[in-house]
Short mmCIF file of C-alpha atoms in Angstrom, two decimals:
data_model
loop_
_atom_site.label_atom_id
_atom_site.label_comp_id
_atom_site.label_asym_id
_atom_site.label_seq_id
_atom_site.Cartn_x
_atom_site.Cartn_y
_atom_site.Cartn_z
CA GLU A 13 59.40 110.31 -59.52
CA VAL A 14 60.76 106.95 -58.69
CA GLN A 15 60.10 106.15 -54.94
CA LEU A 16 61.07 103.06 -52.86
CA VAL A 17 59.72 102.89 -49.38
CA GLU A 18 60.78 100.14 -47.03
CA SER A 19 58.95 98.90 -43.98
CA GLY A 20 58.85 96.08 -41.51
CA GLY A 21 62.12 96.52 -39.72
CA GLY A 22 62.57 96.34 -35.98
CA LEU A 23 64.14 94.43 -33.05
CA VAL A 24 64.00 90.66 -33.25
CA GLN A 25 65.64 87.86 -31.27
CA PRO A 26 68.24 85.56 -32.71
CA GLY A 27 66.73 82.60 -34.54
CA ARG A 28 63.41 84.32 -35.20
CA SER A 29 61.97 85.64 -38.47
CA LEU A 30 61.11 89.01 -39.89
CA LYS A 31 59.70 90.16 -43.34
CA LEU A 32 60.61 93.35 -44.93
CA SER A 33 58.54 95.05 -47.55
CA CYS A 34 59.35 97.72 -50.17
CA ALA A 35 56.71 99.75 -51.92
CA ALA A 36 57.63 101.06 -55.41
CA SER A 37 56.04 103.82 -57.33
CA GLY A 38 56.94 106.11 -60.22
CA PHE A 39 58.04 103.44 -62.62
CA THR A 40 56.84 100.28 -64.31
CA PHE A 41 57.85 97.89 -61.48
CA SER A 42 57.42 94.75 -63.50
CA ASN A 43 60.12 95.80 -65.95
CA TYR A 44 62.91 95.82 -63.55
CA TYR A 45 65.07 93.43 -61.57
CA MET A 46 65.04 94.44 -57.92
CA ALA A 47 67.47 93.91 -55.08
CA TRP A 48 68.08 94.20 -51.33
CA VAL A 49 71.38 95.67 -50.14
CA ARG A 50 72.33 95.95 -46.42
CA GLN A 51 74.66 98.13 -44.46
CA ALA A 52 75.71 97.18 -40.82
CA PRO A 53 76.18 100.05 -38.45
CA LYS A 54 79.30 102.02 -39.43
CA LYS A 55 80.16 99.42 -42.12
CA GLY A 56 80.06 99.12 -45.89
CA LEU A 57 77.43 97.98 -48.25
CA GLU A 58 76.65 94.27 -48.86
CA TRP A 59 74.46 92.91 -51.61
CA VAL A 60 71.83 90.61 -50.15
CA ALA A 61 69.50 89.35 -52.86
CA THR A 62 68.15 90.01 -56.41
CA ILE A 63 65.05 88.97 -58.17
CA SER A 64 64.13 88.87 -61.88
CA THR A 65 61.23 90.75 -63.37
CA SER A 66 58.85 87.76 -63.22
CA GLY A 67 60.23 86.39 -59.97
CA SER A 68 61.26 83.23 -61.51
CA ARG A 69 65.04 83.77 -60.84
CA THR A 70 66.57 84.70 -57.51
CA TYR A 71 70.22 85.18 -56.45
CA TYR A 72 71.81 85.36 -53.06
CA PRO A 73 75.32 85.50 -51.56
CA ASP A 74 76.38 82.60 -49.45
CA SER A 75 75.95 84.67 -46.23
CA VAL A 76 72.16 84.54 -46.51
CA LYS A 77 71.42 81.62 -48.95
CA GLY A 78 68.97 79.26 -47.35
CA ARG A 79 67.81 81.72 -44.69
CA PHE A 80 66.56 84.69 -46.76
CA THR A 81 63.95 84.70 -49.53
CA ILE A 82 63.35 87.54 -51.93
CA SER A 83 59.97 87.77 -53.64
CA ARG A 84 57.80 90.25 -55.41
CA ASP A 85 54.19 91.09 -56.30
CA ASN A 86 54.13 92.97 -59.61
CA ALA A 87 50.38 93.61 -59.24
CA LYS A 88 51.16 95.47 -56.02
CA SER A 89 54.53 96.97 -57.12
CA SER A 90 55.98 95.54 -54.07
CA LEU A 91 59.17 93.80 -53.11
CA TYR A 92 59.73 91.59 -50.07
CA LEU A 93 62.48 89.96 -48.08
CA GLN A 94 61.73 87.15 -45.77
CA MET A 95 64.44 86.65 -43.27
CA ASN A 96 64.57 83.36 -41.19
CA SER A 97 66.98 82.15 -38.55
CA LEU A 98 68.29 85.64 -37.99
CA LYS A 99 71.73 86.09 -36.46
CA SER A 100 73.32 89.02 -34.74
CA GLU A 101 75.40 89.64 -37.81
CA ASP A 102 72.34 90.42 -39.86
CA THR A 103 71.89 93.57 -37.88
CA ALA A 104 71.93 96.36 -40.50
CA THR A 105 69.97 98.91 -42.41
CA TYR A 106 68.33 97.09 -45.35
CA TYR A 107 67.90 99.13 -48.56
CA CYS A 108 65.62 98.20 -51.45
CA ALA A 109 67.23 99.10 -54.74
CA ARG A 110 66.37 99.08 -58.40
CA ASP A 111 68.53 97.54 -61.05
CA ARG A 112 69.34 100.31 -63.43
CA ASP A 113 68.94 98.28 -66.65
CA SER A 114 67.61 94.77 -66.34
CA TYR A 115 68.66 93.97 -69.87
CA ALA A 116 72.29 95.11 -69.27
CA GLN A 117 74.91 92.48 -68.66
CA ASP A 118 76.32 94.45 -65.82
CA VAL A 119 74.32 95.22 -62.76
CA SER A 120 74.21 98.63 -60.96
CA PHE A 121 71.51 100.07 -58.74
CA ASP A 122 70.09 103.51 -59.69
CA TYR A 123 67.40 104.12 -57.07
CA TRP A 124 67.47 103.29 -53.40
CA GLY A 125 65.00 103.51 -50.69
CA GLN A 126 65.58 105.33 -47.46
CA GLY A 127 66.38 102.05 -45.61
CA VAL A 128 64.92 100.11 -42.70
CA MET A 129 66.79 99.15 -39.56
CA VAL A 130 66.81 95.48 -38.41
CA THR A 131 68.30 94.68 -35.08
CA VAL A 132 68.89 91.06 -34.07
CA SER A 133 69.45 90.89 -30.31
CA SER A 134 68.24 89.07 -27.28
CA GLU B 2 83.75 86.00 -55.26
CA ILE B 3 85.43 89.13 -56.59
CA VAL B 4 86.96 91.28 -53.89
CA LEU B 5 87.21 94.96 -54.35
CA THR B 6 89.94 96.88 -52.53
CA GLN B 7 89.57 100.64 -52.36
CA SER B 8 92.31 103.05 -51.53
CA PRO B 9 92.85 105.19 -49.65
CA THR B 10 90.54 104.32 -46.86
CA THR B 11 90.24 107.91 -45.82
CA MET B 12 91.54 111.13 -47.29
CA ALA B 13 91.15 114.88 -46.91
CA ALA B 14 91.21 117.35 -49.75
CA SER B 15 91.11 121.13 -49.92
CA PRO B 16 88.64 123.02 -52.15
CA GLY B 17 89.97 123.18 -55.61
CA GLU B 18 92.26 120.19 -55.20
CA LYS B 19 92.25 117.26 -57.67
CA VAL B 20 91.16 113.92 -55.99
CA THR B 21 91.65 110.37 -57.23
CA LEU B 22 90.12 107.30 -55.59
CA THR B 23 91.05 103.90 -56.67
CA CYS B 24 89.35 100.54 -56.79
CA ARG B 25 91.17 97.21 -57.55
CA ALA B 26 89.29 94.02 -58.36
CA SER B 27 90.71 90.57 -57.46
CA SER B 28 89.58 89.40 -60.96
CA SER B 29 88.86 91.21 -64.18
CA VAL B 30 85.45 92.82 -64.36
CA SER B 31 83.66 94.28 -67.33
CA TYR B 32 82.75 97.67 -65.62
CA MET B 33 82.92 99.39 -62.31
CA HIS B 34 80.16 101.37 -60.74
CA TRP B 35 80.55 104.04 -58.02
CA TYR B 36 78.22 105.32 -55.36
CA GLN B 37 78.27 108.35 -53.23
CA GLN B 38 76.86 108.19 -49.59
CA ARG B 39 76.64 111.21 -47.45
CA SER B 40 76.31 110.74 -43.72
CA GLY B 41 72.91 109.49 -42.69
CA THR B 42 71.57 109.08 -46.16
CA SER B 43 71.04 106.29 -48.69
CA PRO B 44 73.75 105.56 -51.38
CA LYS B 45 73.36 107.26 -54.72
CA LEU B 46 74.53 105.86 -58.05
CA TRP B 47 77.29 108.27 -59.05
CA ILE B 48 79.14 106.78 -61.90
CA TYR B 49 78.10 103.64 -63.82
CA GLU B 50 79.77 101.46 -66.47
CA THR B 51 83.00 102.84 -65.52
CA SER B 52 82.77 106.30 -66.90
CA LYS B 53 79.07 107.34 -67.29
CA LEU B 54 77.87 110.05 -64.90
CA ALA B 55 74.51 109.31 -63.29
CA SER B 56 71.87 111.94 -63.67
CA GLY B 57 72.62 115.09 -61.83
CA VAL B 58 76.33 114.41 -61.14
CA PRO B 59 78.58 117.38 -61.77
CA ASN B 60 80.93 117.06 -64.64
CA ARG B 61 83.91 117.61 -62.43
CA PHE B 62 83.62 113.91 -61.69
CA SER B 63 84.95 111.43 -64.04
CA GLY B 64 85.69 107.61 -64.02
CA SER B 65 88.09 105.45 -65.76
CA GLY B 66 89.77 102.08 -65.82
CA SER B 67 89.55 98.49 -67.12
CA GLY B 68 90.17 94.99 -66.18
CA THR B 69 91.16 95.01 -62.47
CA SER B 70 91.97 98.74 -61.90
CA TYR B 71 89.54 101.57 -61.80
CA SER B 72 89.47 105.09 -60.52
CA LEU B 73 87.06 107.96 -59.76
CA THR B 74 88.56 111.48 -60.13
CA ILE B 75 87.23 114.84 -58.98
CA ASN B 76 88.84 117.60 -61.06
CA SER B 77 88.27 120.22 -58.42
CA MET B 78 87.19 119.38 -54.95
CA GLU B 79 83.99 121.15 -53.60
CA THR B 80 82.55 121.23 -50.22
CA GLU B 81 79.54 119.11 -51.18
CA ASP B 82 81.80 116.30 -52.43
CA ALA B 83 82.69 115.25 -48.91
CA ALA B 84 81.21 111.83 -48.59
CA THR B 85 82.00 108.03 -48.66
CA TYR B 86 82.41 106.59 -52.09
CA TYR B 87 81.95 102.88 -52.78
CA CYS B 88 82.84 100.91 -55.91
CA GLN B 89 80.78 97.99 -56.93
CA GLN B 90 81.06 95.27 -59.46
CA GLY B 91 77.99 93.75 -61.19
CA SER B 92 79.75 91.53 -63.71
CA SER B 93 79.20 88.27 -61.70
CA TYR B 94 77.44 87.03 -58.69
CA PRO B 95 77.80 87.63 -55.80
CA HIS B 96 77.74 91.31 -56.59
CA THR B 97 80.33 92.95 -54.37
CA PHE B 98 81.12 96.38 -52.99
CA GLY B 99 84.49 97.92 -51.95
CA ALA B 100 84.87 99.01 -48.27
CA GLY B 101 84.57 102.57 -49.29
CA THR B 102 86.78 105.60 -49.30
CA LYS B 103 85.77 108.40 -46.91
CA LEU B 104 86.62 111.83 -48.45
CA GLU B 105 86.71 114.73 -46.09
CA LEU B 106 87.16 118.36 -46.63
CA LYS B 107 90.47 119.86 -45.43
#
């Protein structure tokens, strides 16, 4: 059974940093692109970052580029999101998600974690 | 950036009623994907590559469309289908989601 379990969320002041983790199990982690998707309270979904199977390629939207860094440790089947210079608008539930088919041209996310809440507030 | 516009924002349907949700893209995309999110839970992939049902999705659901116009149809509404549905494009970066359609039971 595929499982994605996020951790590391919490309350953080604006301008500070936080690192999220996602522990994966039930599949060969190193064979899949992985992503982070967030959802602000009562709002819709926003893609935050994607990383290739080896970790050599990463992708971000402009809203987090230069502040967030996605990384992975295939030996530990773990995904990470380092978030720096946090803003109030980064307050959201952050989901770890698996790219359904890393060899497909089009990207969709077939498994999601339960999410972890990040609150940015003074 | 490709903007996805979903309509309606909210709707209510009676059991047995046919339901159609739409998603329009600001530029042409190769496929559209759909997610179901029930209150307080994580999103679930529901339809991928426009018309393929994800594992476990009832066959009363279907998806169609091309270019900039896509739809998700429920042939006969059931209680368990009440949820928010999001469309998503993965044809280009940044990957984007629609704002969602909240489907309620009448």
